[in-house]
């Protein structure tokens, strides 16, 4: 189901809790909402009003859901500007060109992936939402 994008600062600045298996129902909503916003490459669950550590990100044209992702390694820092659907300003942030992330998918299977470039940046941006950071 396509959900409205949350712009409520109180919701967006609230740290997200770890997801549990029953939260997987949100995965379809994240994918549907991501697909409904052309040009959008990632969504965190708080952006649809749910403070849960779950995100959907476009990876080579395919929406990938990451549940409780943890960055295990990061290297090659750089400074860039980013925007977000949940607020109307651009932020300057430091990101890492290469990350290794461990997560569960939308079927609760474990994965470990090495991401580079834009996919790495997308995941880092969405994970900032888990901490209540508005970037």
mmCIF file of C-alpha atoms in Angstrom:
data_model
loop_
_atom_site.group_PDB
_atom_site.id
_atom_site.type_symbol
_atom_site.label_atom_id
_atom_site.label_comp_id
_atom_site.label_asym_id
_atom_site.label_seq_id
_atom_site.Cartn_x
_atom_site.Cartn_y
_atom_site.Cartn_z
ATOM 1 C CA UNK A 1 0.000 0.000 0.000
ATOM 2 C CA UNK A 2 1.301 3.456 -0.876
ATOM 3 C CA UNK A 3 1.635 5.497 2.307
ATOM 4 C CA UNK A 4 1.911 9.294 2.604
ATOM 5 C CA UNK A 5 5.377 10.700 3.279
ATOM 6 C CA UNK A 6 5.640 11.773 6.917
ATOM 7 C CA UNK A 7 6.863 15.336 7.443
ATOM 8 C CA UNK A 8 6.159 15.437 11.199
ATOM 9 C CA UNK A 9 9.475 16.442 12.804
ATOM 10 C CA UNK A 10 8.563 14.762 16.099
ATOM 11 C CA UNK A 11 8.134 11.400 14.359
ATOM 12 C CA UNK A 12 11.211 11.898 12.166
ATOM 13 C CA UNK A 13 13.445 12.897 15.097
ATOM 14 C CA UNK A 14 12.408 9.921 17.235
ATOM 15 C CA UNK A 15 15.018 7.125 17.199
ATOM 16 C CA UNK A 16 13.731 3.910 15.634
ATOM 17 C CA UNK A 17 13.462 0.636 17.507
ATOM 18 C CA UNK A 18 14.853 -2.644 16.217
ATOM 19 C CA UNK A 19 12.406 -4.401 13.920
ATOM 20 C CA UNK A 20 10.925 -7.758 14.852
ATOM 21 C CA UNK A 21 9.566 -10.390 12.493
ATOM 22 C CA UNK A 22 5.976 -9.105 12.713
ATOM 23 C CA UNK A 23 7.194 -5.728 11.352
ATOM 24 C CA UNK A 24 7.864 -7.346 7.971
ATOM 25 C CA UNK A 25 4.332 -6.271 6.990
ATOM 26 C CA UNK A 26 5.864 -2.805 6.440
ATOM 27 C CA UNK A 27 8.188 -4.068 3.695
ATOM 28 C CA UNK A 28 5.484 -4.060 0.999
ATOM 29 C CA UNK A 29 4.376 -0.536 1.993
ATOM 30 C CA UNK A 30 7.975 0.712 1.788
ATOM 31 C CA UNK A 31 8.435 -0.804 -1.686
ATOM 32 C CA UNK A 32 5.073 0.512 -2.933
ATOM 33 C CA UNK A 33 5.702 4.002 -1.562
ATOM 34 C CA UNK A 34 9.225 4.070 -3.017
ATOM 35 C CA UNK A 35 7.875 3.064 -6.449
ATOM 36 C CA UNK A 36 5.207 5.791 -6.242
ATOM 37 C CA UNK A 37 7.859 8.544 -6.006
ATOM 38 C CA UNK A 38 9.846 8.713 -9.265
ATOM 39 C CA UNK A 39 13.409 9.799 -8.641
ATOM 40 C CA UNK A 40 13.321 8.655 -5.016
ATOM 41 C CA UNK A 41 16.045 6.067 -4.374
ATOM 42 C CA UNK A 42 15.419 5.180 -0.736
ATOM 43 C CA UNK A 43 12.928 5.317 2.130
ATOM 44 C CA UNK A 44 13.272 4.624 5.835
ATOM 45 C CA UNK A 45 10.237 3.339 7.725
ATOM 46 C CA UNK A 46 9.917 6.576 9.719
ATOM 47 C CA UNK A 47 9.194 8.343 6.431
ATOM 48 C CA UNK A 48 5.905 6.430 6.332
ATOM 49 C CA UNK A 49 5.254 7.068 10.015
ATOM 50 C CA UNK A 50 6.760 3.891 11.502
ATOM 51 C CA UNK A 51 9.766 4.235 13.842
ATOM 52 C CA UNK A 52 11.265 0.851 12.999
ATOM 53 C CA UNK A 53 14.757 0.043 11.673
ATOM 54 C CA UNK A 54 13.731 -0.894 8.153
ATOM 55 C CA UNK A 55 14.508 0.704 4.802
ATOM 56 C CA UNK A 56 13.902 0.178 1.112
ATOM 57 C CA UNK A 57 16.595 1.211 -1.361
ATOM 58 C CA UNK A 58 16.926 1.048 -5.131
ATOM 59 C CA UNK A 59 19.843 -1.250 -5.967
ATOM 60 C CA UNK A 60 20.471 -1.437 -9.708
ATOM 61 C CA UNK A 61 16.779 -0.771 -10.393
ATOM 62 C CA UNK A 62 15.491 -3.314 -7.869
ATOM 63 C CA UNK A 63 13.973 -2.283 -4.524
ATOM 64 C CA UNK A 64 15.822 -4.021 -1.687
ATOM 65 C CA UNK A 65 14.442 -4.081 1.856
ATOM 66 C CA UNK A 66 16.961 -4.023 4.702
ATOM 67 C CA UNK A 67 15.780 -4.830 8.209
ATOM 68 C CA UNK A 68 17.972 -3.875 11.195
ATOM 69 C CA UNK A 69 20.984 -3.075 8.999
ATOM 70 C CA UNK A 70 24.358 -2.639 10.696
ATOM 71 C CA UNK A 71 27.392 -1.117 9.003
ATOM 72 C CA UNK A 72 30.357 -3.382 9.754
ATOM 73 C CA UNK A 73 32.985 -1.530 7.727
ATOM 74 C CA UNK A 74 33.240 1.874 6.066
ATOM 75 C CA UNK A 75 36.031 3.550 4.107
ATOM 76 C CA UNK A 76 36.773 6.321 1.633
ATOM 77 C CA UNK A 77 34.969 9.288 3.271
ATOM 78 C CA UNK A 78 33.722 12.151 1.109
ATOM 79 C CA UNK A 79 31.504 15.212 1.554
ATOM 80 C CA UNK A 80 28.295 15.546 -0.467
ATOM 81 C CA UNK A 81 24.907 17.255 -0.460
ATOM 82 C CA UNK A 82 21.655 15.341 -0.004
ATOM 83 C CA UNK A 83 17.928 15.990 -0.034
ATOM 84 C CA UNK A 84 15.085 14.056 1.517
ATOM 85 C CA UNK A 85 11.380 13.683 0.723
ATOM 86 C CA UNK A 86 10.533 14.242 4.388
ATOM 87 C CA UNK A 87 11.786 17.845 4.512
ATOM 88 C CA UNK A 88 12.547 20.649 2.101
ATOM 89 C CA UNK A 89 16.209 21.494 2.504
ATOM 90 C CA UNK A 90 19.604 20.290 1.311
ATOM 91 C CA UNK A 91 22.197 19.098 3.837
ATOM 92 C CA UNK A 92 25.966 18.743 3.551
ATOM 93 C CA UNK A 93 27.056 15.387 4.973
ATOM 94 C CA UNK A 94 30.058 13.084 5.147
ATOM 95 C CA UNK A 95 29.476 9.662 3.596
ATOM 96 C CA UNK A 96 31.693 6.675 2.882
ATOM 97 C CA UNK A 97 32.281 5.412 -0.645
ATOM 98 C CA UNK A 98 32.464 1.782 0.456
ATOM 99 C CA UNK A 99 30.531 0.064 3.251
ATOM 100 C CA UNK A 100 29.885 -3.480 4.339
ATOM 101 C CA UNK A 101 26.414 -3.963 5.795
ATOM 102 C CA UNK A 102 24.703 -6.865 7.527
ATOM 103 C CA UNK A 103 20.897 -7.014 7.515
ATOM 104 C CA UNK A 104 17.822 -9.177 7.232
ATOM 105 C CA UNK A 105 15.657 -9.077 4.111
ATOM 106 C CA UNK A 106 11.865 -8.964 3.821
ATOM 107 C CA UNK A 107 11.743 -12.751 4.429
ATOM 108 C CA UNK A 108 13.910 -12.473 7.559
ATOM 109 C CA UNK A 109 16.951 -14.050 5.829
ATOM 110 C CA UNK A 110 20.399 -12.741 6.838
ATOM 111 C CA UNK A 111 22.659 -11.020 4.316
ATOM 112 C CA UNK A 112 26.048 -9.360 4.281
ATOM 113 C CA UNK A 113 26.779 -7.025 1.373
ATOM 114 C CA UNK A 114 29.589 -4.771 0.247
ATOM 115 C CA UNK A 115 28.147 -1.603 -1.283
ATOM 116 C CA UNK A 116 29.967 1.095 -3.209
ATOM 117 C CA UNK A 117 29.037 4.505 -4.588
ATOM 118 C CA UNK A 118 25.379 5.514 -4.717
ATOM 119 C CA UNK A 119 23.975 2.324 -3.109
ATOM 120 C CA UNK A 120 26.319 2.852 -0.132
ATOM 121 C CA UNK A 121 25.267 6.497 0.121
ATOM 122 C CA UNK A 122 21.552 5.634 0.006
ATOM 123 C CA UNK A 123 21.862 3.093 2.825
ATOM 124 C CA UNK A 124 23.839 5.529 4.999
ATOM 125 C CA UNK A 125 21.234 8.268 4.436
ATOM 126 C CA UNK A 126 18.319 6.007 5.323
ATOM 127 C CA UNK A 127 20.135 4.651 8.377
ATOM 128 C CA UNK A 128 20.531 8.231 9.641
ATOM 129 C CA UNK A 129 16.734 8.240 9.917
ATOM 130 C CA UNK A 130 16.992 5.408 12.470
ATOM 131 C CA UNK A 131 18.831 7.810 14.791
ATOM 132 C CA UNK A 132 16.326 10.605 14.283
ATOM 133 C CA UNK A 133 18.724 12.632 12.114
ATOM 134 C CA UNK A 134 17.121 14.869 9.486
ATOM 135 C CA UNK A 135 19.505 14.974 6.534
#
